[in-house]
PDB file of C-alpha atoms in Angstrom:
ATOM      1  CA  UNK A 243      14.708 -13.442   1.579  1.00 93.00           C
ATOM      2  CA  UNK A 244      15.370 -15.566  -1.480  1.00 97.00           C
ATOM      3  CA  UNK A 245      18.506 -17.365  -2.560  1.00 98.00           C
ATOM      4  CA  UNK A 246      19.651 -17.086  -6.172  1.00 98.00           C
ATOM      5  CA  UNK A 247      22.238 -19.454  -7.637  1.00 98.00           C
ATOM      6  CA  UNK A 248      24.521 -18.661 -10.570  1.00 97.00           C
ATOM      7  CA  UNK A 249      24.105 -22.311 -11.478  1.00 96.00           C
ATOM      8  CA  UNK A 250      26.119 -22.826 -14.672  1.00 90.00           C
ATOM      9  CA  UNK A 251      29.416 -23.128 -12.807  1.00 86.00           C
ATOM     10  CA  UNK A 252      28.140 -24.045  -9.352  1.00 94.00           C
ATOM     11  CA  UNK A 253      29.556 -27.373  -8.140  1.00 95.00           C
ATOM     12  CA  UNK A 254      26.989 -30.179  -7.814  1.00 95.00           C
ATOM     13  CA  UNK A 255      27.859 -30.713  -4.146  1.00 96.00           C
ATOM     14  CA  UNK A 256      27.016 -27.052  -3.424  1.00 97.00           C
ATOM     15  CA  UNK A 257      23.672 -27.404  -5.192  1.00 98.00           C
ATOM     16  CA  UNK A 258      22.923 -30.454  -3.030  1.00 97.00           C
ATOM     17  CA  UNK A 259      23.680 -28.456   0.132  1.00 98.00           C
ATOM     18  CA  UNK A 260      21.369 -25.717  -1.126  1.00 98.00           C
ATOM     19  CA  UNK A 261      18.566 -28.184  -1.897  1.00 98.00           C
ATOM     20  CA  UNK A 262      18.715 -29.536   1.659  1.00 97.00           C
ATOM     21  CA  UNK A 263      18.794 -26.000   3.082  1.00 97.00           C
ATOM     22  CA  UNK A 264      15.715 -25.024   1.044  1.00 97.00           C
ATOM     23  CA  UNK A 265      13.729 -27.942   2.444  1.00 97.00           C
ATOM     24  CA  UNK A 266      14.939 -27.406   5.995  1.00 96.00           C
ATOM     25  CA  UNK A 267      14.381 -23.627   6.112  1.00 96.00           C
ATOM     26  CA  UNK A 268      11.559 -23.285   3.571  1.00 96.00           C
ATOM     27  CA  UNK A 269      13.503 -20.520   1.808  1.00 97.00           C
ATOM     28  CA  UNK A 270      13.011 -20.333  -1.954  1.00 97.00           C
ATOM     29  CA  UNK A 271      16.111 -21.118  -3.980  1.00 98.00           C
ATOM     30  CA  UNK A 272      16.186 -20.238  -7.679  1.00 98.00           C
ATOM     31  CA  UNK A 273      18.894 -21.661  -9.906  1.00 98.00           C
ATOM     32  CA  UNK A 274      19.603 -19.594 -13.021  1.00 98.00           C
ATOM     33  CA  UNK A 275      21.464 -21.251 -15.898  1.00 97.00           C
ATOM     34  CA  UNK A 276      21.670 -21.349 -19.675  1.00 95.00           C
ATOM     35  CA  UNK A 277      20.962 -25.075 -19.728  1.00 93.00           C
ATOM     36  CA  UNK A 278      18.346 -27.422 -18.325  1.00 92.00           C
ATOM     37  CA  UNK A 279      18.965 -28.296 -14.677  1.00 94.00           C
ATOM     38  CA  UNK A 280      17.720 -31.411 -12.927  1.00 92.00           C
ATOM     39  CA  UNK A 281      16.460 -30.542  -9.456  1.00 96.00           C
ATOM     40  CA  UNK A 282      14.460 -32.359  -6.794  1.00 96.00           C
ATOM     41  CA  UNK A 283      10.713 -31.787  -6.798  1.00 96.00           C
ATOM     42  CA  UNK A 284      10.079 -29.124  -4.179  1.00 97.00           C
ATOM     43  CA  UNK A 285       7.971 -26.015  -3.778  1.00 98.00           C
ATOM     44  CA  UNK A 286      11.138 -24.283  -2.545  1.00 98.00           C
ATOM     45  CA  UNK A 287      13.419 -25.082  -5.509  1.00 98.00           C
ATOM     46  CA  UNK A 288      12.926 -23.276  -8.803  1.00 98.00           C
ATOM     47  CA  UNK A 289      14.905 -22.966 -12.011  1.00 97.00           C
ATOM     48  CA  UNK A 290      15.141 -20.282 -14.667  1.00 97.00           C
ATOM     49  CA  UNK A 291      16.701 -21.212 -17.993  1.00 97.00           C
ATOM     50  CA  UNK A 292      18.102 -18.245 -19.897  1.00 97.00           C
ATOM     51  CA  UNK A 293      19.442 -18.115 -23.455  1.00 95.00           C
ATOM     52  CA  UNK A 294      23.154 -18.750 -23.918  1.00 89.00           C
ATOM     53  CA  UNK A 295      25.412 -15.740 -24.094  1.00 88.00           C
ATOM     54  CA  UNK A 296      27.884 -13.712 -22.098  1.00 86.00           C
ATOM     55  CA  UNK A 297      26.542 -12.805 -18.624  1.00 89.00           C
ATOM     56  CA  UNK A 298      22.895 -13.557 -19.531  1.00 94.00           C
ATOM     57  CA  UNK A 299      22.350 -15.533 -16.312  1.00 95.00           C
ATOM     58  CA  UNK A 300      24.129 -12.852 -14.291  1.00 95.00           C
ATOM     59  CA  UNK A 301      21.923 -10.130 -15.784  1.00 96.00           C
ATOM     60  CA  UNK A 302      18.776 -12.101 -14.976  1.00 97.00           C
ATOM     61  CA  UNK A 303      19.860 -12.598 -11.368  1.00 98.00           C
ATOM     62  CA  UNK A 304      20.579  -8.877 -10.930  1.00 97.00           C
ATOM     63  CA  UNK A 305      17.225  -8.003 -12.533  1.00 97.00           C
ATOM     64  CA  UNK A 306      15.258 -10.327 -10.207  1.00 97.00           C
ATOM     65  CA  UNK A 307      17.293  -9.700  -7.046  1.00 97.00           C
ATOM     66  CA  UNK A 308      15.772  -7.764  -4.162  1.00 97.00           C
ATOM     67  CA  UNK A 309      17.679  -6.109  -1.328  1.00 96.00           C
ATOM     68  CA  UNK A 310      18.495  -8.677   1.337  1.00 95.00           C
ATOM     69  CA  UNK A 311      18.531 -11.655  -1.057  1.00 97.00           C
ATOM     70  CA  UNK A 312      21.527 -13.977  -1.172  1.00 98.00           C
ATOM     71  CA  UNK A 313      23.320 -14.932  -4.391  1.00 98.00           C
ATOM     72  CA  UNK A 314      25.596 -17.956  -4.623  1.00 98.00           C
ATOM     73  CA  UNK A 315      28.325 -17.216  -7.160  1.00 96.00           C
ATOM     74  CA  UNK A 316      32.048 -17.456  -7.784  1.00 92.00           C
ATOM     75  CA  UNK A 317      31.726 -14.597 -10.305  1.00 92.00           C
ATOM     76  CA  UNK A 318      33.245 -11.559  -8.597  1.00 91.00           C
ATOM     77  CA  UNK A 319      31.800  -8.955 -11.019  1.00 93.00           C
ATOM     78  CA  UNK A 320      28.340 -10.443 -10.397  1.00 95.00           C
ATOM     79  CA  UNK A 321      28.978 -10.389  -6.640  1.00 95.00           C
ATOM     80  CA  UNK A 322      29.905  -6.679  -6.919  1.00 94.00           C
ATOM     81  CA  UNK A 323      26.609  -5.918  -8.690  1.00 95.00           C
ATOM     82  CA  UNK A 324      24.695  -7.895  -6.048  1.00 96.00           C
ATOM     83  CA  UNK A 325      26.332  -6.039  -3.163  1.00 96.00           C
ATOM     84  CA  UNK A 326      25.740  -2.687  -4.892  1.00 94.00           C
ATOM     85  CA  UNK A 327      22.042  -3.548  -5.213  1.00 96.00           C
ATOM     86  CA  UNK A 328      21.764  -4.340  -1.486  1.00 96.00           C
ATOM     87  CA  UNK A 329      22.034  -8.101  -1.741  1.00 96.00           C
ATOM     88  CA  UNK A 330      24.562 -10.514  -0.312  1.00 96.00           C
ATOM     89  CA  UNK A 331      26.890 -12.808  -2.252  1.00 97.00           C
ATOM     90  CA  UNK A 332      28.470 -16.042  -1.056  1.00 98.00           C
ATOM     91  CA  UNK A 333      30.962 -17.989  -3.112  1.00 96.00           C
ATOM     92  CA  UNK A 334      31.017 -21.807  -3.233  1.00 96.00           C
ATOM     93  CA  UNK A 335      34.112 -21.833  -1.005  1.00 96.00           C
ATOM     94  CA  UNK A 336      32.251 -20.072   1.815  1.00 97.00           C
ATOM     95  CA  UNK A 337      33.490 -16.488   1.421  1.00 94.00           C
ATOM     96  CA  UNK A 338      30.822 -13.839   1.918  1.00 95.00           C
ATOM     97  CA  UNK A 339      31.313 -10.792  -0.289  1.00 93.00           C
ATOM     98  CA  UNK A 340      30.434  -7.542   1.467  1.00 91.00           C
ATOM     99  CA  UNK A 341      30.742  -3.813   0.913  1.00 87.00           C
ATOM    100  CA  UNK A 342      33.919  -4.025   3.001  1.00 86.00           C
ATOM    101  CA  UNK A 343      35.712  -6.573   0.792  1.00 86.00           C
ATOM    102  CA  UNK A 344      34.157  -6.596  -2.686  1.00 82.00           C
ATOM    103  CA  UNK A 345      36.198  -3.716  -4.147  1.00 84.00           C
ATOM    104  CA  UNK A 346      39.438  -5.406  -3.080  1.00 83.00           C
ATOM    105  CA  UNK A 347      38.331  -8.771  -4.531  1.00 81.00           C
ATOM    106  CA  UNK A 348      37.281  -7.108  -7.791  1.00 82.00           C
ATOM    107  CA  UNK A 349      40.588  -5.213  -8.070  1.00 76.00           C
ATOM    108  CA  UNK A 350      42.554  -8.433  -7.457  1.00 77.00           C
ATOM    109  CA  UNK A 351      40.478 -10.323 -10.030  1.00 71.00           C
ATOM    110  CA  UNK A 352      41.056  -7.575 -12.598  1.00 70.00           C
ATOM    111  CA  UNK A 353      44.804  -7.532 -11.891  1.00 72.00           C
ATOM    112  CA  UNK A 354      45.082 -11.306 -12.295  1.00 72.00           C
ATOM    113  CA  UNK A 355      43.086 -11.172 -15.531  1.00 78.00           C
ATOM    114  CA  UNK A 356      45.379  -8.431 -16.863  1.00 78.00           C
ATOM    115  CA  UNK A 357      48.500 -10.412 -15.938  1.00 73.00           C
ATOM    116  CA  UNK A 358      47.133 -13.529 -17.676  1.00 72.00           C
ATOM    117  CA  UNK A 359      46.216 -11.379 -20.690  1.00 78.00           C
ATOM    118  CA  UNK A 360      49.836 -10.212 -20.850  1.00 79.00           C
ATOM    119  CA  UNK A 361      51.068 -13.795 -21.022  1.00 80.00           C
ATOM    120  CA  UNK A 362      52.012 -14.408 -17.403  1.00 74.00           C
ATOM    121  CA  UNK A 363      51.424 -17.971 -16.286  1.00 74.00           C
ATOM    122  CA  UNK A 364      49.235 -17.510 -13.234  1.00 73.00           C
ATOM    123  CA  UNK A 365      47.369 -20.454 -11.837  1.00 69.00           C
ATOM    124  CA  UNK A 366      43.686 -20.267 -11.005  1.00 64.00           C
ATOM    125  CA  UNK A 367      42.061 -21.347  -7.780  1.00 70.00           C
ATOM    126  CA  UNK A 368      42.920 -24.713  -6.278  1.00 75.00           C
ATOM    127  CA  UNK A 369      40.653 -27.689  -6.915  1.00 85.00           C
ATOM    128  CA  UNK A 370      37.392 -27.658  -4.989  1.00 88.00           C
ATOM    129  CA  UNK A 371      37.736 -29.948  -1.969  1.00 92.00           C
ATOM    130  CA  UNK A 372      36.005 -31.260   1.156  1.00 94.00           C
ATOM    131  CA  UNK A 373      37.082 -28.323   3.335  1.00 95.00           C
ATOM    132  CA  UNK A 374      35.640 -25.899   0.743  1.00 95.00           C
ATOM    133  CA  UNK A 375      32.332 -27.760   0.927  1.00 96.00           C
ATOM    134  CA  UNK A 376      32.353 -27.587   4.728  1.00 97.00           C
ATOM    135  CA  UNK A 377      33.226 -23.882   4.690  1.00 97.00           C
ATOM    136  CA  UNK A 378      30.331 -23.193   2.321  1.00 98.00           C
ATOM    137  CA  UNK A 379      27.827 -25.191   4.381  1.00 98.00           C
ATOM    138  CA  UNK A 380      28.921 -23.430   7.566  1.00 98.00           C
ATOM    139  CA  UNK A 381      28.777 -19.949   5.998  1.00 97.00           C
ATOM    140  CA  UNK A 382      25.346 -20.679   4.491  1.00 98.00           C
ATOM    141  CA  UNK A 383      23.970 -21.954   7.800  1.00 97.00           C
ATOM    142  CA  UNK A 384      25.352 -18.911   9.647  1.00 96.00           C
ATOM    143  CA  UNK A 385      23.893 -16.509   7.086  1.00 96.00           C
ATOM    144  CA  UNK A 386      20.458 -18.141   7.132  1.00 96.00           C
ATOM    145  CA  UNK A 387      20.379 -18.365  10.932  1.00 94.00           C
ATOM    146  CA  UNK A 388      21.093 -14.623  11.219  1.00 93.00           C
ATOM    147  CA  UNK A 389      18.381 -13.787   8.682  1.00 86.00           C
ATOM    148  CA  UNK A 390      15.784 -16.027  10.316  1.00 82.00           C
ATOM    149  CA  UNK A 391      16.585 -14.509  13.713  1.00 81.00           C
ATOM    150  CA  UNK A 392      15.900 -11.006  12.317  1.00 68.00           C
ATOM    151  CA  UNK A 393      12.313 -11.941  11.363  1.00 59.00           C
TER     152      UNK A 393
END
């Protein structure tokens, strides 16, 4: 199993949790972004820099992804592609996207986008906070523990 990170919009605190997890579990983490990323020196932490453009990083992640891999992303359309390809997707707030919930999340995202496009004033997600960070760390640890137990 590998962990892929949609790194352009990933909060720094989440990246730090991932860096520690990579060292602790010896699982390779690859951050994909359209800009240079500063990461700790580690054989378990890699970066891929892609050209700028709409969904270029997402496309690269889907191309490289293997069934069973985990992708860290808040991008619901990317999460849907990951789940369809047999991967797992976890958002930075600790929600795991699965076959059971991804269609609902994608439909809700599309509805909200349509409402905003029609001029409705709809707020986005709340500011990222300490409880979000804790929820992510817990969900990541649970996911990794289950995967390591299966080996």
